[in-house]
Coordinates of N, CA and C in Angstrom, one line a residue:
X1 N 0.6 -0.9 -0.3 CA 0.2 0.2 0.1 C 1.0 1.1 0.0
X2 N 0.1 2.3 -0.7 CA 1.0 3.5 -1.0 C 1.2 4.4 0.8
X3 N 2.1 4.8 1.0 CA 2.1 5.5 2.3 C 3.3 6.8 1.7
X4 N 2.1 8.4 1.5 CA 2.7 9.1 1.5 C 2.7 10.2 2.7
X5 N 3.5 10.8 3.1 CA 3.5 11.8 4.1 C 4.1 13.1 4.0
X6 N 3.3 14.1 4.8 CA 4.1 15.4 4.8 C 4.4 15.4 6.0
X7 N 6.1 15.9 6.2 CA 6.6 16.2 7.6 C 6.8 18.0 8.0
X8 N 6.4 18.2 9.2 CA 6.6 19.7 9.1 C 7.3 19.7 10.7
X9 N 8.1 20.1 10.5 CA 8.7 20.2 12.6 C 8.3 19.0 13.4
X10 N 8.5 17.9 13.2 CA 8.6 16.6 14.1 C 7.0 16.0 14.0
X11 N 6.2 16.4 12.9 CA 5.0 15.8 12.9 C 4.8 15.5 11.2
X12 N 4.4 14.1 11.1 CA 4.0 14.0 9.2 C 2.6 13.3 9.7
X13 N 1.8 13.9 8.3 CA 0.7 13.4 8.2 C 0.6 12.5 6.7
X14 N -0.3 11.6 6.4 CA -0.4 10.5 5.4 C -1.4 11.4 5.0
X15 N -0.5 11.2 3.0 CA -1.7 12.2 2.6 C -2.5 10.9 1.5
X16 N -3.8 12.0 1.0 CA -4.6 10.8 0.5 C -3.9 10.6 -1.0
X17 N -4.3 9.9 -2.0 CA -3.6 9.0 -2.8 C -3.3 10.4 -3.9
X18 N -5.2 11.1 -3.9 CA -4.8 12.0 -4.9 C -4.5 13.4 -4.6
X19 N -3.9 13.5 -3.3 CA -3.5 14.7 -2.6 C -1.7 14.9 -3.0
X20 N -1.6 15.6 -4.0 CA -0.3 16.2 -4.3 C 0.2 16.7 -3.1
X21 N 1.7 16.4 -2.7 CA 2.4 17.2 -1.6 C 2.2 18.7 -1.7
X22 N 1.9 19.4 -0.8 CA 1.8 21.1 -0.8 C 3.5 21.2 -1.2
X23 N 3.6 22.2 -2.2 CA 5.1 22.5 -2.5 C 6.1 23.8 -1.7
X24 N 5.0 24.5 -0.9 CA 5.4 25.7 0.0 C 5.9 25.3 1.2
X25 N 6.1 23.8 1.6 CA 6.4 23.5 3.4 C 7.8 23.6 3.5
X26 N 8.3 23.7 4.8 CA 10.0 23.9 4.6 C 10.4 22.6 4.9
X27 N 11.4 22.7 4.9 CA 11.9 21.1 5.0 C 11.8 20.5 6.5
X28 N 11.6 18.9 6.9 CA 10.9 18.4 7.7 C 11.8 18.1 9.5
X29 N 13.1 18.3 8.4 CA 14.2 18.1 9.8 C 14.9 18.9 10.8
X30 N 14.5 18.7 12.1 CA 15.0 19.6 12.7 C 16.3 19.1 12.7
X31 N 17.2 20.6 13.1 CA 18.9 20.8 13.1 C 19.4 19.2 14.1
X32 N 18.7 19.3 15.0 CA 19.4 18.0 15.8 C 19.3 16.5 15.0
X33 N 18.5 16.4 14.1 CA 18.4 15.1 13.3 C 19.3 14.6 12.5
X34 N 19.6 14.0 12.3 CA 20.2 13.5 10.8 C 19.5 13.4 9.6
X35 N 20.2 13.7 8.8 CA 18.9 14.0 7.1 C 18.4 12.2 6.5
X36 N 17.1 12.2 6.3 CA 16.3 10.8 6.5 C 16.0 9.9 7.8
X37 N 16.4 10.7 9.1 CA 16.1 10.0 10.2 C 14.8 9.9 10.6
X38 N 13.9 10.8 10.2 CA 12.7 10.9 10.2 C 11.8 9.7 9.7
X39 N 12.1 9.8 8.2 CA 12.1 9.0 7.3 C 12.1 7.5 7.7
X40 N 13.5 7.4 8.2 CA 13.7 5.9 8.5 C 12.9 5.6 9.8
X41 N 12.7 6.6 10.7 CA 11.6 6.5 12.0 C 10.2 5.7 11.8
X42 N 9.9 6.5 10.5 CA 8.4 6.2 9.8 C 8.4 5.2 9.2
X43 N 8.9 4.8 8.3 CA 9.5 3.2 8.0 C 9.2 2.1 9.1
X44 N 10.3 2.1 10.1 CA 10.3 1.3 11.5 C 8.9 1.2 12.0
X45 N 8.2 2.4 12.0 CA 6.9 2.6 12.7 C 5.9 1.3 11.8
X46 N 5.9 1.7 10.7 CA 4.8 1.2 9.6 C 4.9 -0.3 9.9
X47 N 6.2 -0.7 9.8 CA 6.5 -2.0 10.3 C 5.7 -3.1 11.3
X48 N 5.4 -2.0 12.1 CA 4.7 -2.3 13.5 C 3.1 -2.9 13.1
X49 N 2.7 -2.2 12.3 CA 1.4 -2.4 11.6 C 1.1 -3.8 10.9
X50 N -0.5 -3.9 11.1 CA -0.7 -4.8 10.0 C -0.4 -4.0 8.4
X51 N -0.7 -4.8 7.3 CA -0.6 -4.5 6.3 C -1.8 -3.7 5.7
X52 N -3.0 -3.5 6.4 CA -4.3 -3.1 6.1 C -4.3 -1.9 6.8
X53 N -3.3 -1.3 7.8 CA -3.1 -0.3 8.7 C -2.4 0.6 8.2
X54 N -3.2 1.9 8.2 CA -2.2 3.3 7.7 C -1.7 3.8 8.8
X55 N -0.6 4.5 8.9 CA -0.6 5.7 9.6 C -1.0 6.5 9.2
X56 N -2.4 7.5 10.1 CA -2.9 8.5 9.4 C -2.1 10.7 10.1
X57 N -1.1 10.3 11.2 CA -0.7 11.0 12.0 C 0.4 10.7 12.7
X58 N 1.5 11.3 12.2 CA 2.6 10.8 13.2 C 3.1 12.3 13.8
X59 N 3.2 12.2 15.4 CA 3.7 13.3 16.1 C 5.1 13.1 16.6
X60 N 6.1 13.8 16.8 CA 7.6 13.3 17.7 C 7.1 14.5 18.9
X61 N 7.2 13.5 20.1 CA 6.8 14.3 21.5 C 8.2 14.3 22.1
X62 N 8.3 15.2 23.1 CA 9.5 15.7 24.1 C 9.2 14.4 24.6
X63 N 10.6 13.7 25.2 CA 10.7 12.6 26.0 C 11.4 13.2 27.4
X64 N 11.2 13.0 28.4 CA 11.8 13.3 29.7 C 12.9 12.5 29.5
X65 N 13.6 11.4 29.0 CA 14.9 11.0 28.9 C 15.4 11.6 27.4
X66 N 16.3 12.2 27.2 CA 16.9 12.9 26.5 C 17.4 12.1 25.3
X67 N 17.9 10.7 25.8 CA 17.7 9.8 24.2 C 17.0 9.3 23.9
X68 N 16.2 9.3 24.4 CA 14.8 8.4 23.8 C 14.2 9.0 23.1
X69 N 13.4 8.6 22.0 CA 12.3 9.1 21.0 C 11.3 8.8 21.3
X70 N 10.1 9.6 21.3 CA 9.0 9.3 21.0 C 8.3 9.6 20.1
X71 N 7.3 9.0 19.4 CA 5.9 9.0 18.4 C 4.7 9.0 19.1
X72 N 3.7 9.7 19.1 CA 2.1 9.5 19.3 C 1.8 9.2 17.7
X73 N 1.1 8.2 17.3 CA 0.5 8.0 16.1 C -1.2 7.7 15.7
X74 N -1.5 8.2 15.0 CA -2.8 7.8 15.1 C -2.8 7.0 13.5
X75 N -4.0 5.7 13.7 CA -3.5 4.6 13.0 C -4.9 4.2 12.8
X76 N -5.4 3.9 11.4 CA -6.3 2.8 11.2 C -6.5 2.1 9.8
X77 N -7.4 1.4 9.9 CA -7.1 0.3 8.7 C -7.5 1.4 7.3
X78 N -7.0 1.1 5.9 CA -7.1 2.1 4.8 C -8.3 2.0 4.2
X79 N -9.3 0.5 4.4 CA -10.4 0.4 3.6 C -11.6 1.8 4.2
X80 N -12.3 2.0 3.5 CA -13.8 3.1 4.1 C -14.6 2.5 4.7
X81 N -14.8 3.3 5.8 CA -16.0 3.3 6.7 C -14.9 2.6 8.2
X82 N -14.1 2.6 8.2 CA -12.8 1.9 9.5 C -12.4 3.3 10.6
X83 N -13.0 4.2 10.3 CA -13.1 5.1 11.5 C -13.3 4.6 12.8
X84 N -14.0 3.1 12.9 CA -14.2 3.0 14.4 C -13.4 2.0 14.8
X85 N -12.1 1.9 13.8 CA -11.1 1.1 14.7 C -9.8 1.9 14.6
X86 N -10.2 3.1 14.5 CA -9.1 3.9 15.3 C -8.5 3.7 16.2
X87 N -6.9 4.1 16.7 CA -6.1 3.5 17.2 C -5.0 4.5 17.5
X88 N -4.9 4.8 19.0 CA -3.3 5.6 19.2 C -2.5 5.2 19.6
X89 N -1.4 5.3 19.2 CA -0.2 4.5 19.5 C 0.6 5.1 20.4
X90 N 1.3 4.8 21.1 CA 2.9 5.5 21.7 C 3.9 4.5 21.2
X91 N 4.9 5.4 20.2 CA 6.4 4.5 20.2 C 7.5 5.0 20.3
X92 N 8.4 4.2 20.6 CA 9.4 4.3 21.6 C 10.9 3.9 20.4
X93 N 11.6 4.7 20.2 CA 12.7 4.9 20.1 C 13.7 4.5 20.8
X94 N 15.4 3.8 21.3 CA 15.5 3.6 22.5 C 16.6 4.9 22.2
X95 N 17.3 5.2 21.4 CA 18.1 6.5 20.8 C 17.5 7.0 19.6
X96 N 17.9 8.3 19.0 CA 17.9 8.7 17.8 C 17.9 7.8 16.6
X97 N 19.4 7.2 16.4 CA 19.4 5.8 15.5 C 19.7 4.5 15.6
X98 N 18.3 4.5 16.2 CA 18.0 2.9 16.5 C 17.2 2.5 15.1
X99 N 17.6 1.0 15.0 CA 17.0 0.1 13.9 C 15.8 -0.5 14.4
X100 N 15.3 -0.5 15.6 CA 13.9 -1.1 16.0 C 13.3 0.2 16.8
X101 N 11.9 -0.3 16.9 CA 11.2 0.7 17.8 C 9.8 -0.4 18.5
X102 N 10.0 0.2 19.9 CA 8.8 -0.8 20.6 C 7.5 0.0 20.5
X103 N 6.2 -0.9 21.4 CA 5.0 -0.1 21.1 C 4.9 0.5 22.9
X104 N 4.9 1.7 23.4 CA 4.8 1.5 24.7 C 3.3 1.8 25.2
X105 N 2.4 2.4 24.0 CA 1.1 2.6 24.5 C 0.0 1.9 23.2
X106 N -0.9 1.8 23.8 CA -2.3 0.9 22.3 C -3.7 1.8 23.4
X107 N -4.2 2.9 22.8 CA -5.4 3.1 22.9 C -6.2 3.3 22.2
X108 N -7.1 2.5 22.0 CA -8.4 2.5 20.6 C -9.6 3.8 21.6
X109 N -9.7 4.3 19.6 CA -10.9 5.7 19.8 C -11.9 5.3 19.7
X110 N -12.9 5.3 20.2 CA -14.1 4.5 20.4 C -15.3 5.9 19.8
X111 N -16.0 6.0 19.6 CA -16.8 7.2 19.2 C -17.5 8.0 20.8
X112 N -17.1 7.4 21.5 CA -17.1 8.5 22.9 C -15.6 8.9 23.2
X113 N -15.0 8.7 23.0 CA -13.3 8.7 23.7 C -12.8 10.1 24.1
X114 N -12.7 10.6 24.9 CA -12.1 12.1 24.9 C -10.4 12.3 25.3
X115 N -9.2 12.1 24.7 CA -8.3 12.3 24.7 C -8.1 13.4 25.2
X116 N -7.2 14.1 26.1 CA -7.0 15.0 26.4 C -4.8 15.1 26.9
X117 N -4.2 15.5 25.8 CA -2.6 15.5 26.3 C -2.4 17.0 27.1
X118 N -1.5 16.5 28.2 CA -1.2 17.7 29.0 C 0.5 17.9 28.7
X119 N 0.6 19.5 28.6 CA 2.0 19.6 28.6 C 2.2 20.9 27.4
X120 N 3.1 21.5 27.2 CA 3.3 22.8 26.3 C 3.5 22.3 24.6
X121 N 3.5 20.8 24.5 CA 3.7 20.4 23.1 C 3.5 19.2 22.5

């Protein structure tokens, strides 16, 4: 399945098949990140998912531990009408150049779910 993303300042958004990437967006790499590191992280995170699932949104989070890299993902199957199967995933990398990641949180989103994130980012 296709996986096209727009990345800006630590966040990535899945693009629909017919939507071309916006040309006016700045490069997505934070100055401390190696070129291609965020793309590598997205590729590794997609390997955690089932073939029918797609990352709709990926946001890099601040971590209490300086070496750890954390992402919050919004995931759901690609088939139409699958909104009822949406889930939030917390994904951890032990360090910036890690070659694998682990799930730290799985939170199904039901129609009456309210999620509040605390903090400044």
